[in-house]
């Protein structure tokens, strides 16, 4: 069974690892190409956009894809929408593999917002030291709040996307460790953390560290995903779905 996995996440890599070497599946992992040094996958990989819904629909037909797993990041709203439309057009079964959102726990001091612009406004008028962990592509919104000092962590160099006077950068990628996150926040005298509600274990340590230090966290809610797409939360559940589908195919 020929499968397309839309990736760029830990969950996509986990599913790729489970499918590697299986004689009954022929998986292909697709990455957007945002990171210059993506983690190597144990299955065939392609990199780059498809060219919108029409491009993806054409790709599904040409490659004889029999099932698509949308394992993109919860904030990758365009790709998920395109996958839903292209799969509907081509009648290819689609499953979303998506980690659950984080939920507030006792001791968390969260402010929930629905956009990066709202997150920048929620920082307030008083200058603060901000640990900004929203990803390089989302930084521009914080140029509207140039009076804060930002510590930005991203996988790739941020270039000139955040033109404010006080910005420090760290290049690093998940998984992170709670003790190290706490030490970083203490050393940099962080007042507030800004994060997407990405979910998952790999980047959760910043949430736990902020809780233990009593720091406020501004949490940007996930964008809407296309309705009517079946969803599972783990690579194991996605594999079960694929095996059931394969069992039903002629
Ligand atoms: P997006 O806004 O939903 O997608 C923008 C365009 O990028 C899509 O229209 C598509 O181009 C291309 N694209 C996205 N994912 C792709 C994939 N897996 N394979 C091939 N093309 C893809 O996505 P994004 O938020 O920029 O995220 C890009 C990638 O980074 C995704 O793979 C996502 O899983 C990963 N990621 C995103 C975040 C985040 O916070 N957004 C965090 C971690 C990882 P075409 O229209 O030309 O097909």
PDB file of C-alpha atoms and ligand atoms in Angstrom:
ATOM      1  CA  UNK A   1       0.000   0.000   0.000  1.00  0.00           C
ATOM      2  CA  UNK A   2       1.440   3.315  -1.140  1.00  0.00           C
ATOM      3  CA  UNK A   3       1.254   5.897   1.673  1.00  0.00           C
ATOM      4  CA  UNK A   4       2.083   9.593   1.777  1.00  0.00           C
ATOM      5  CA  UNK A   5       3.025  10.960   5.213  1.00  0.00           C
ATOM      6  CA  UNK A   6       2.927  14.757   5.482  1.00  0.00           C
ATOM      7  CA  UNK A   7       5.642  15.360   8.016  1.00  0.00           C
ATOM      8  CA  UNK A   8       7.815  17.786   9.834  1.00  0.00           C
ATOM      9  CA  UNK A   9       6.916  16.465  13.303  1.00  0.00           C
ATOM     10  CA  UNK A  10       8.057  13.920  15.888  1.00  0.00           C
ATOM     11  CA  UNK A  11       4.849  11.967  15.225  1.00  0.00           C
ATOM     12  CA  UNK A  12       5.604  11.712  11.495  1.00  0.00           C
ATOM     13  CA  UNK A  13       9.097  10.426  12.275  1.00  0.00           C
ATOM     14  CA  UNK A  14       7.673   7.893  14.743  1.00  0.00           C
ATOM     15  CA  UNK A  15       5.260   6.564  12.118  1.00  0.00           C
ATOM     16  CA  UNK A  16       8.043   6.451   9.504  1.00  0.00           C
ATOM     17  CA  UNK A  17      10.134   4.359  11.911  1.00  0.00           C
ATOM     18  CA  UNK A  18       7.231   1.905  12.379  1.00  0.00           C
ATOM     19  CA  UNK A  19       6.670   1.554   8.638  1.00  0.00           C
ATOM     20  CA  UNK A  20      10.347   1.181   7.702  1.00  0.00           C
ATOM     21  CA  UNK A  21      11.118  -2.313   6.466  1.00  0.00           C
ATOM     22  CA  UNK A  22       7.463  -3.402   6.289  1.00  0.00           C
ATOM     23  CA  UNK A  23       6.975  -5.326   3.038  1.00  0.00           C
ATOM     24  CA  UNK A  24       3.226  -4.576   2.956  1.00  0.00           C
ATOM     25  CA  UNK A  25       3.616  -0.774   2.944  1.00  0.00           C
ATOM     26  CA  UNK A  26       5.434   1.590   0.618  1.00  0.00           C
ATOM     27  CA  UNK A  27       5.596   4.865   2.535  1.00  0.00           C
ATOM     28  CA  UNK A  28       6.863   8.247   1.342  1.00  0.00           C
ATOM     29  CA  UNK A  29       7.592  11.039   3.811  1.00  0.00           C
ATOM     30  CA  UNK A  30       7.063  14.616   2.664  1.00  0.00           C
ATOM     31  CA  UNK A  31       8.758  17.600   4.301  1.00  0.00           C
ATOM     32  CA  UNK A  32       8.175  21.277   3.557  1.00  0.00           C
ATOM     33  CA  UNK A  33      11.908  22.041   3.470  1.00  0.00           C
ATOM     34  CA  UNK A  34      11.892  24.744   6.146  1.00  0.00           C
ATOM     35  CA  UNK A  35      14.942  23.429   8.002  1.00  0.00           C
ATOM     36  CA  UNK A  36      18.303  23.284   6.278  1.00  0.00           C
ATOM     37  CA  UNK A  37      19.365  20.098   8.106  1.00  0.00           C
ATOM     38  CA  UNK A  38      16.227  17.964   8.568  1.00  0.00           C
ATOM     39  CA  UNK A  39      16.469  14.779  10.597  1.00  0.00           C
ATOM     40  CA  UNK A  40      17.059  11.788   8.334  1.00  0.00           C
ATOM     41  CA  UNK A  41      14.136   9.393   8.019  1.00  0.00           C
ATOM     42  CA  UNK A  42      14.390   5.609   7.555  1.00  0.00           C
ATOM     43  CA  UNK A  43      11.932   5.714   4.610  1.00  0.00           C
ATOM     44  CA  UNK A  44      12.047   7.462   1.196  1.00  0.00           C
ATOM     45  CA  UNK A  45      11.649  11.217   1.589  1.00  0.00           C
ATOM     46  CA  UNK A  46      10.705  14.082  -0.710  1.00  0.00           C
ATOM     47  CA  UNK A  47      11.179  17.773   0.143  1.00  0.00           C
ATOM     48  CA  UNK A  48       9.242  20.885  -0.938  1.00  0.00           C
ATOM     49  CA  UNK A  49       5.679  22.064  -1.545  1.00  0.00           C
ATOM     50  CA  UNK A  50       3.317  20.353  -4.000  1.00  0.00           C
ATOM     51  CA  UNK A  51       1.874  23.551  -5.478  1.00  0.00           C
ATOM     52  CA  UNK A  52      -1.386  23.934  -3.576  1.00  0.00           C
ATOM     53  CA  UNK A  53      -4.444  21.664  -3.701  1.00  0.00           C
ATOM     54  CA  UNK A  54      -4.180  21.053  -7.465  1.00  0.00           C
ATOM     55  CA  UNK A  55      -0.494  20.142  -7.173  1.00  0.00           C
ATOM     56  CA  UNK A  56      -1.123  17.730  -4.323  1.00  0.00           C
ATOM     57  CA  UNK A  57      -4.120  16.122  -6.069  1.00  0.00           C
ATOM     58  CA  UNK A  58      -1.967  15.598  -9.181  1.00  0.00           C
ATOM     59  CA  UNK A  59       0.831  14.125  -7.056  1.00  0.00           C
ATOM     60  CA  UNK A  60      -1.559  11.671  -5.366  1.00  0.00           C
ATOM     61  CA  UNK A  61      -2.778  10.463  -8.751  1.00  0.00           C
ATOM     62  CA  UNK A  62       0.643  10.247 -10.413  1.00  0.00           C
ATOM     63  CA  UNK A  63       2.229   8.434  -7.492  1.00  0.00           C
ATOM     64  CA  UNK A  64      -0.720   6.077  -6.990  1.00  0.00           C
ATOM     65  CA  UNK A  65      -1.044   7.097  -3.341  1.00  0.00           C
ATOM     66  CA  UNK A  66      -3.644   4.954  -1.528  1.00  0.00           C
ATOM     67  CA  UNK A  67      -3.686   6.702   1.856  1.00  0.00           C
ATOM     68  CA  UNK A  68      -2.466  10.029   3.270  1.00  0.00           C
ATOM     69  CA  UNK A  69      -1.441  10.641   6.862  1.00  0.00           C
ATOM     70  CA  UNK A  70      -1.473  14.324   7.746  1.00  0.00           C
ATOM     71  CA  UNK A  71       1.150  14.384  10.485  1.00  0.00           C
ATOM     72  CA  UNK A  72       1.983  18.059  10.053  1.00  0.00           C
ATOM     73  CA  UNK A  73       2.404  20.367  13.029  1.00  0.00           C
ATOM     74  CA  UNK A  74      -0.810  21.553  14.701  1.00  0.00           C
ATOM     75  CA  UNK A  75       0.014  25.085  13.445  1.00  0.00           C
ATOM     76  CA  UNK A  76       0.502  24.022   9.816  1.00  0.00           C
ATOM     77  CA  UNK A  77      -3.072  24.990   8.895  1.00  0.00           C
ATOM     78  CA  UNK A  78      -2.599  25.485   5.147  1.00  0.00           C
ATOM     79  CA  UNK A  79      -1.101  22.059   4.485  1.00  0.00           C
ATOM     80  CA  UNK A  80      -3.860  20.319   6.470  1.00  0.00           C
ATOM     81  CA  UNK A  81      -6.562  22.177   4.553  1.00  0.00           C
ATOM     82  CA  UNK A  82      -4.886  21.371   1.233  1.00  0.00           C
ATOM     83  CA  UNK A  83      -4.626  17.697   2.194  1.00  0.00           C
ATOM     84  CA  UNK A  84      -8.335  17.563   3.097  1.00  0.00           C
ATOM     85  CA  UNK A  85      -9.342  19.126  -0.228  1.00  0.00           C
ATOM     86  CA  UNK A  86      -6.948  17.097  -2.394  1.00  0.00           C
ATOM     87  CA  UNK A  87      -7.927  13.807  -0.715  1.00  0.00           C
ATOM     88  CA  UNK A  88     -11.624  14.606  -1.108  1.00  0.00           C
ATOM     89  CA  UNK A  89     -11.089  15.345  -4.829  1.00  0.00           C
ATOM     90  CA  UNK A  90      -9.110  12.171  -5.455  1.00  0.00           C
ATOM     91  CA  UNK A  91     -11.057   9.970  -2.966  1.00  0.00           C
ATOM     92  CA  UNK A  92      -7.851   8.994  -1.198  1.00  0.00           C
ATOM     93  CA  UNK A  93      -8.459   8.105   2.496  1.00  0.00           C
ATOM     94  CA  UNK A  94      -6.980  10.693   4.886  1.00  0.00           C
ATOM     95  CA  UNK A  95      -6.093  10.397   8.571  1.00  0.00           C
ATOM     96  CA  UNK A  96      -4.780  13.225  10.767  1.00  0.00           C
ATOM     97  CA  UNK A  97      -2.084  12.209  13.251  1.00  0.00           C
ATOM     98  CA  UNK A  98      -2.082  15.059  15.737  1.00  0.00           C
ATOM     99  CA  UNK A  99      -0.741  15.314  19.272  1.00  0.00           C
ATOM    100  CA  UNK A 100      -3.246  16.604  21.846  1.00  0.00           C
ATOM    101  CA  UNK A 101      -2.957  20.219  22.969  1.00  0.00           C
ATOM    102  CA  UNK A 102      -1.422  20.989  26.372  1.00  0.00           C
ATOM    103  CA  UNK A 103      -3.901  21.784  29.115  1.00  0.00           C
ATOM    104  CA  UNK A 104      -3.438  24.070  32.097  1.00  0.00           C
ATOM    105  CA  UNK A 105      -2.337  22.368  35.332  1.00  0.00           C
ATOM    106  CA  UNK A 106      -2.338  23.545  38.964  1.00  0.00           C
ATOM    107  CA  UNK A 107       0.277  26.264  39.354  1.00  0.00           C
ATOM    108  CA  UNK A 108       0.275  27.277  35.665  1.00  0.00           C
ATOM    109  CA  UNK A 109      -0.101  31.034  35.106  1.00  0.00           C
ATOM    110  CA  UNK A 110      -1.347  31.015  31.511  1.00  0.00           C
ATOM    111  CA  UNK A 111      -2.826  33.761  29.403  1.00  0.00           C
ATOM    112  CA  UNK A 112      -4.538  32.175  26.385  1.00  0.00           C
ATOM    113  CA  UNK A 113      -4.547  34.157  23.136  1.00  0.00           C
ATOM    114  CA  UNK A 114      -5.591  33.283  19.595  1.00  0.00           C
ATOM    115  CA  UNK A 115      -2.887  34.977  17.492  1.00  0.00           C
ATOM    116  CA  UNK A 116       0.735  36.104  17.576  1.00  0.00           C
ATOM    117  CA  UNK A 117      -0.442  39.742  17.391  1.00  0.00           C
ATOM    118  CA  UNK A 118      -2.542  39.180  20.527  1.00  0.00           C
ATOM    119  CA  UNK A 119       0.443  37.519  22.220  1.00  0.00           C
ATOM    120  CA  UNK A 120       2.596  40.591  21.484  1.00  0.00           C
ATOM    121  CA  UNK A 121      -0.117  42.880  22.918  1.00  0.00           C
ATOM    122  CA  UNK A 122      -0.528  40.656  26.001  1.00  0.00           C
ATOM    123  CA  UNK A 123       3.104  41.372  26.936  1.00  0.00           C
ATOM    124  CA  UNK A 124       1.897  44.829  28.002  1.00  0.00           C
ATOM    125  CA  UNK A 125       3.421  48.298  28.133  1.00  0.00           C
ATOM    126  CA  UNK A 126       6.056  47.666  30.811  1.00  0.00           C
ATOM    127  CA  UNK A 127       9.342  46.386  29.364  1.00  0.00           C
ATOM    128  CA  UNK A 128       9.829  42.692  30.182  1.00  0.00           C
ATOM    129  CA  UNK A 129      12.371  39.990  29.504  1.00  0.00           C
ATOM    130  CA  UNK A 130      10.574  37.582  27.186  1.00  0.00           C
ATOM    131  CA  UNK A 131      11.498  33.990  26.305  1.00  0.00           C
ATOM    132  CA  UNK A 132      10.030  33.761  22.796  1.00  0.00           C
ATOM    133  CA  UNK A 133       9.645  30.173  21.560  1.00  0.00           C
ATOM    134  CA  UNK A 134       7.094  30.469  18.767  1.00  0.00           C
ATOM    135  CA  UNK A 135       9.273  29.541  15.788  1.00  0.00           C
ATOM    136  CA  UNK A 136      11.213  31.749  13.427  1.00  0.00           C
ATOM    137  CA  UNK A 137       8.343  32.254  10.983  1.00  0.00           C
ATOM    138  CA  UNK A 138       6.084  33.840  13.635  1.00  0.00           C
ATOM    139  CA  UNK A 139       8.496  36.432  15.042  1.00  0.00           C
ATOM    140  CA  UNK A 140       7.469  39.424  12.930  1.00  0.00           C
ATOM    141  CA  UNK A 141       4.380  40.116  15.082  1.00  0.00           C
ATOM    142  CA  UNK A 142       6.638  41.008  18.026  1.00  0.00           C
ATOM    143  CA  UNK A 143       8.218  43.918  16.147  1.00  0.00           C
ATOM    144  CA  UNK A 144       5.053  45.768  17.254  1.00  0.00           C
ATOM    145  CA  UNK A 145       6.309  45.513  20.867  1.00  0.00           C
ATOM    146  CA  UNK A 146       9.922  46.734  20.556  1.00  0.00           C
ATOM    147  CA  UNK A 147      10.225  47.876  24.189  1.00  0.00           C
ATOM    148  CA  UNK A 148      10.728  44.326  25.485  1.00  0.00           C
ATOM    149  CA  UNK A 149      13.964  42.328  25.592  1.00  0.00           C
ATOM    150  CA  UNK A 150      13.587  39.067  23.685  1.00  0.00           C
ATOM    151  CA  UNK A 151      15.413  35.780  24.058  1.00  0.00           C
ATOM    152  CA  UNK A 152      14.460  33.919  20.867  1.00  0.00           C
ATOM    153  CA  UNK A 153      15.032  30.198  20.435  1.00  0.00           C
ATOM    154  CA  UNK A 154      14.697  28.695  16.967  1.00  0.00           C
ATOM    155  CA  UNK A 155      16.105  25.872  14.870  1.00  0.00           C
ATOM    156  CA  UNK A 156      17.349  28.155  12.088  1.00  0.00           C
ATOM    157  CA  UNK A 157      19.020  31.612  12.375  1.00  0.00           C
ATOM    158  CA  UNK A 158      16.306  34.261  12.569  1.00  0.00           C
ATOM    159  CA  UNK A 159      17.857  36.755  10.149  1.00  0.00           C
ATOM    160  CA  UNK A 160      16.237  40.181  10.324  1.00  0.00           C
ATOM    161  CA  UNK A 161      12.624  39.135  10.978  1.00  0.00           C
ATOM    162  CA  UNK A 162      12.526  40.727  14.455  1.00  0.00           C
ATOM    163  CA  UNK A 163      13.868  44.288  14.088  1.00  0.00           C
ATOM    164  CA  UNK A 164      13.847  45.374  17.760  1.00  0.00           C
ATOM    165  CA  UNK A 165      16.744  46.864  19.776  1.00  0.00           C
ATOM    166  CA  UNK A 166      17.097  44.088  22.358  1.00  0.00           C
ATOM    167  CA  UNK A 167      17.105  40.567  20.990  1.00  0.00           C
ATOM    168  CA  UNK A 168      19.289  37.588  21.865  1.00  0.00           C
ATOM    169  CA  UNK A 169      19.096  34.316  19.981  1.00  0.00           C
ATOM    170  CA  UNK A 170      19.706  30.654  20.705  1.00  0.00           C
ATOM    171  CA  UNK A 171      19.722  28.018  17.979  1.00  0.00           C
ATOM    172  CA  UNK A 172      18.535  24.697  19.329  1.00  0.00           C
ATOM    173  CA  UNK A 173      15.959  22.005  18.610  1.00  0.00           C
ATOM    174  CA  UNK A 174      13.753  19.782  20.752  1.00  0.00           C
ATOM    175  CA  UNK A 175      13.700  17.638  22.815  1.00  0.00           C
ATOM    176  CA  UNK A 176      14.451  19.902  25.771  1.00  0.00           C
ATOM    177  CA  UNK A 177      14.992  19.137  29.433  1.00  0.00           C
ATOM    178  CA  UNK A 178      13.113  20.724  32.343  1.00  0.00           C
ATOM    179  CA  UNK A 179      16.154  21.392  34.557  1.00  0.00           C
ATOM    180  CA  UNK A 180      18.015  23.000  31.646  1.00  0.00           C
ATOM    181  CA  UNK A 181      14.952  25.100  30.754  1.00  0.00           C
ATOM    182  CA  UNK A 182      14.694  26.306  34.352  1.00  0.00           C
ATOM    183  CA  UNK A 183      18.413  27.144  34.456  1.00  0.00           C
ATOM    184  CA  UNK A 184      18.129  29.081  31.179  1.00  0.00           C
ATOM    185  CA  UNK A 185      15.129  31.095  32.400  1.00  0.00           C
ATOM    186  CA  UNK A 186      16.864  31.904  35.702  1.00  0.00           C
ATOM    187  CA  UNK A 187      20.167  32.826  34.073  1.00  0.00           C
ATOM    188  CA  UNK A 188      18.463  35.131  31.552  1.00  0.00           C
ATOM    189  CA  UNK A 189      16.140  36.586  34.243  1.00  0.00           C
ATOM    190  CA  UNK A 190      13.078  35.771  32.131  1.00  0.00           C
ATOM    191  CA  UNK A 191       9.822  37.469  33.217  1.00  0.00           C
ATOM    192  CA  UNK A 192       7.428  35.769  30.806  1.00  0.00           C
ATOM    193  CA  UNK A 193       7.385  32.909  28.270  1.00  0.00           C
ATOM    194  CA  UNK A 194       5.515  32.982  24.941  1.00  0.00           C
ATOM    195  CA  UNK A 195       4.681  29.684  23.240  1.00  0.00           C
ATOM    196  CA  UNK A 196       2.344  28.060  20.763  1.00  0.00           C
ATOM    197  CA  UNK A 197       0.122  25.347  22.215  1.00  0.00           C
ATOM    198  CA  UNK A 198       2.089  22.780  20.230  1.00  0.00           C
ATOM    199  CA  UNK A 199       1.373  19.829  22.521  1.00  0.00           C
ATOM    200  CA  UNK A 200       3.672  16.819  22.870  1.00  0.00           C
ATOM    201  CA  UNK A 201       6.479  15.972  25.245  1.00  0.00           C
ATOM    202  CA  UNK A 202       9.500  17.341  23.373  1.00  0.00           C
ATOM    203  CA  UNK A 203       8.873  21.048  24.077  1.00  0.00           C
ATOM    204  CA  UNK A 204       6.727  20.686  27.236  1.00  0.00           C
ATOM    205  CA  UNK A 205       9.700  21.184  29.637  1.00  0.00           C
ATOM    206  CA  UNK A 206       9.516  24.998  29.158  1.00  0.00           C
ATOM    207  CA  UNK A 207       5.917  24.890  30.435  1.00  0.00           C
ATOM    208  CA  UNK A 208       6.899  22.779  33.437  1.00  0.00           C
ATOM    209  CA  UNK A 209       9.930  25.007  34.140  1.00  0.00           C
ATOM    210  CA  UNK A 210       7.822  28.179  33.999  1.00  0.00           C
ATOM    211  CA  UNK A 211       5.325  26.585  36.398  1.00  0.00           C
ATOM    212  CA  UNK A 212       8.030  25.669  38.899  1.00  0.00           C
ATOM    213  CA  UNK A 213       9.487  29.207  38.715  1.00  0.00           C
ATOM    214  CA  UNK A 214       6.030  30.799  39.015  1.00  0.00           C
ATOM    215  CA  UNK A 215       6.454  32.552  35.650  1.00  0.00           C
ATOM    216  CA  UNK A 216       3.523  33.612  33.482  1.00  0.00           C
ATOM    217  CA  UNK A 217       3.170  31.974  30.059  1.00  0.00           C
ATOM    218  CA  UNK A 218       1.327  33.438  27.078  1.00  0.00           C
ATOM    219  CA  UNK A 219      -0.115  30.474  25.162  1.00  0.00           C
ATOM    220  CA  UNK A 220      -1.173  30.902  21.535  1.00  0.00           C
ATOM    221  CA  UNK A 221      -4.101  28.602  20.703  1.00  0.00           C
ATOM    222  CA  UNK A 222      -4.016  26.296  17.669  1.00  0.00           C
ATOM    223  CA  UNK A 223      -5.580  27.350  14.396  1.00  0.00           C
ATOM    224  CA  UNK A 224      -8.693  25.477  13.252  1.00  0.00           C
ATOM    225  CA  UNK A 225      -8.095  22.310  11.279  1.00  0.00           C
ATOM    226  CA  UNK A 226     -10.410  21.108   8.495  1.00  0.00           C
ATOM    227  CA  UNK A 227     -13.559  19.471   9.894  1.00  0.00           C
ATOM    228  CA  UNK A 228     -14.592  15.891   9.141  1.00  0.00           C
ATOM    229  CA  UNK A 229     -11.089  14.389   9.046  1.00  0.00           C
ATOM    230  CA  UNK A 230     -10.610  11.343  11.281  1.00  0.00           C
ATOM    231  CA  UNK A 231      -7.920  12.049  13.875  1.00  0.00           C
ATOM    232  CA  UNK A 232      -5.631   9.937  16.079  1.00  0.00           C
ATOM    233  CA  UNK A 233      -3.012  11.026  18.611  1.00  0.00           C
ATOM    234  CA  UNK A 234      -0.251   8.436  18.267  1.00  0.00           C
ATOM    235  CA  UNK A 235       1.857   6.709  15.628  1.00  0.00           C
ATOM    236  CA  UNK A 236       0.576   3.331  16.928  1.00  0.00           C
ATOM    237  CA  UNK A 237      -3.035   4.388  16.322  1.00  0.00           C
ATOM    238  CA  UNK A 238      -2.133   5.626  12.831  1.00  0.00           C
ATOM    239  CA  UNK A 239      -0.503   2.269  12.071  1.00  0.00           C
ATOM    240  CA  UNK A 240      -3.646   0.448  13.285  1.00  0.00           C
ATOM    241  CA  UNK A 241      -5.727   2.616  10.947  1.00  0.00           C
ATOM    242  CA  UNK A 242      -3.405   1.818   8.024  1.00  0.00           C
ATOM    243  CA  UNK A 243      -3.485  -1.903   8.778  1.00  0.00           C
ATOM    244  CA  UNK A 244      -7.292  -1.888   8.907  1.00  0.00           C
ATOM    245  CA  UNK A 245      -7.440   0.037   5.629  1.00  0.00           C
ATOM    246  CA  UNK A 246      -4.936  -2.332   4.016  1.00  0.00           C
ATOM    247  CA  UNK A 247      -6.935  -5.324   5.229  1.00  0.00           C
ATOM    248  CA  UNK A 248     -10.022  -3.940   3.496  1.00  0.00           C
ATOM    249  CA  UNK A 249      -8.316  -3.120   0.177  1.00  0.00           C
ATOM    250  CA  UNK A 250      -8.875  -5.578  -2.736  1.00  0.00           C
TER     251      UNK A 250
HETATM  252  P1  LIG B   1       1.665  25.588   6.287  1.00  0.00           P
HETATM  253  O1  LIG B   1       1.604  27.053   6.505  1.00  0.00           O
HETATM  254  O2  LIG B   1       0.461  24.792   6.649  1.00  0.00           O
HETATM  255  O3  LIG B   1       2.038  25.237   4.789  1.00  0.00           O
HETATM  256  C1  LIG B   1       2.493  26.184   3.850  1.00  0.00           C
HETATM  257  C2  LIG B   1       2.920  25.462   2.598  1.00  0.00           C
HETATM  258  O4  LIG B   1       4.098  24.707   2.841  1.00  0.00           O
HETATM  259  C3  LIG B   1       1.908  24.430   2.117  1.00  0.00           C
HETATM  260  O5  LIG B   1       0.886  25.050   1.365  1.00  0.00           O
HETATM  261  C4  LIG B   1       2.792  23.516   1.303  1.00  0.00           C
HETATM  262  O6  LIG B   1       3.132  24.098   0.053  1.00  0.00           O
HETATM  263  C5  LIG B   1       4.072  23.494   2.110  1.00  0.00           C
HETATM  264  N1  LIG B   1       4.124  22.379   3.057  1.00  0.00           N
HETATM  265  C6  LIG B   1       3.793  22.371   4.377  1.00  0.00           C
HETATM  266  N2  LIG B   1       4.009  21.171   4.937  1.00  0.00           N
HETATM  267  C7  LIG B   1       4.476  20.385   3.938  1.00  0.00           C
HETATM  268  C8  LIG B   1       4.895  19.034   3.882  1.00  0.00           C
HETATM  269  N3  LIG B   1       4.900  18.239   4.966  1.00  0.00           N
HETATM  270  N4  LIG B   1       5.329  18.562   2.678  1.00  0.00           N
HETATM  271  C9  LIG B   1       5.350  19.347   1.575  1.00  0.00           C
HETATM  272  N5  LIG B   1       4.973  20.650   1.583  1.00  0.00           N
HETATM  273  C10 LIG B   1       4.551  21.153   2.737  1.00  0.00           C
HETATM  274  O7  LIG B   1       2.914  24.973   7.068  1.00  0.00           O
HETATM  275  P2  LIG B   1       3.999  25.674   8.031  1.00  0.00           P
HETATM  276  O8  LIG B   1       3.306  26.091   9.286  1.00  0.00           O
HETATM  277  O9  LIG B   1       4.778  26.655   7.228  1.00  0.00           O
HETATM  278  O10 LIG B   1       4.899  24.425   8.380  1.00  0.00           O
HETATM  279  C11 LIG B   1       5.789  23.906   7.416  1.00  0.00           C
HETATM  280  C12 LIG B   1       6.322  22.577   7.868  1.00  0.00           C
HETATM  281  O11 LIG B   1       6.980  22.700   9.134  1.00  0.00           O
HETATM  282  C13 LIG B   1       5.251  21.509   8.052  1.00  0.00           C
HETATM  283  O12 LIG B   1       5.776  20.324   7.495  1.00  0.00           O
HETATM  284  C14 LIG B   1       5.070  21.395   9.542  1.00  0.00           C
HETATM  285  O13 LIG B   1       4.698  20.092   9.928  1.00  0.00           O
HETATM  286  C15 LIG B   1       6.446  21.795  10.058  1.00  0.00           C
HETATM  287  N6  LIG B   1       6.401  22.477  11.351  1.00  0.00           N
HETATM  288  C16 LIG B   1       5.631  23.586  11.493  1.00  0.00           C
HETATM  289  C17 LIG B   1       5.598  24.212  12.729  1.00  0.00           C
HETATM  290  C18 LIG B   1       4.723  25.414  12.935  1.00  0.00           C
HETATM  291  O14 LIG B   1       4.683  25.904  14.095  1.00  0.00           O
HETATM  292  N7  LIG B   1       4.023  25.905  11.949  1.00  0.00           N
HETATM  293  C19 LIG B   1       6.365  23.723  13.782  1.00  0.00           C
HETATM  294  C20 LIG B   1       7.154  22.588  13.584  1.00  0.00           C
HETATM  295  C21 LIG B   1       7.179  21.973  12.364  1.00  0.00           C
HETATM  296  P3  LIG B   1       2.309  23.768  -1.286  1.00  0.00           P
HETATM  297  O15 LIG B   1       1.008  24.516  -1.171  1.00  0.00           O
HETATM  298  O16 LIG B   1       3.196  24.263  -2.370  1.00  0.00           O
HETATM  299  O17 LIG B   1       2.075  22.286  -1.329  1.00  0.00           O
END
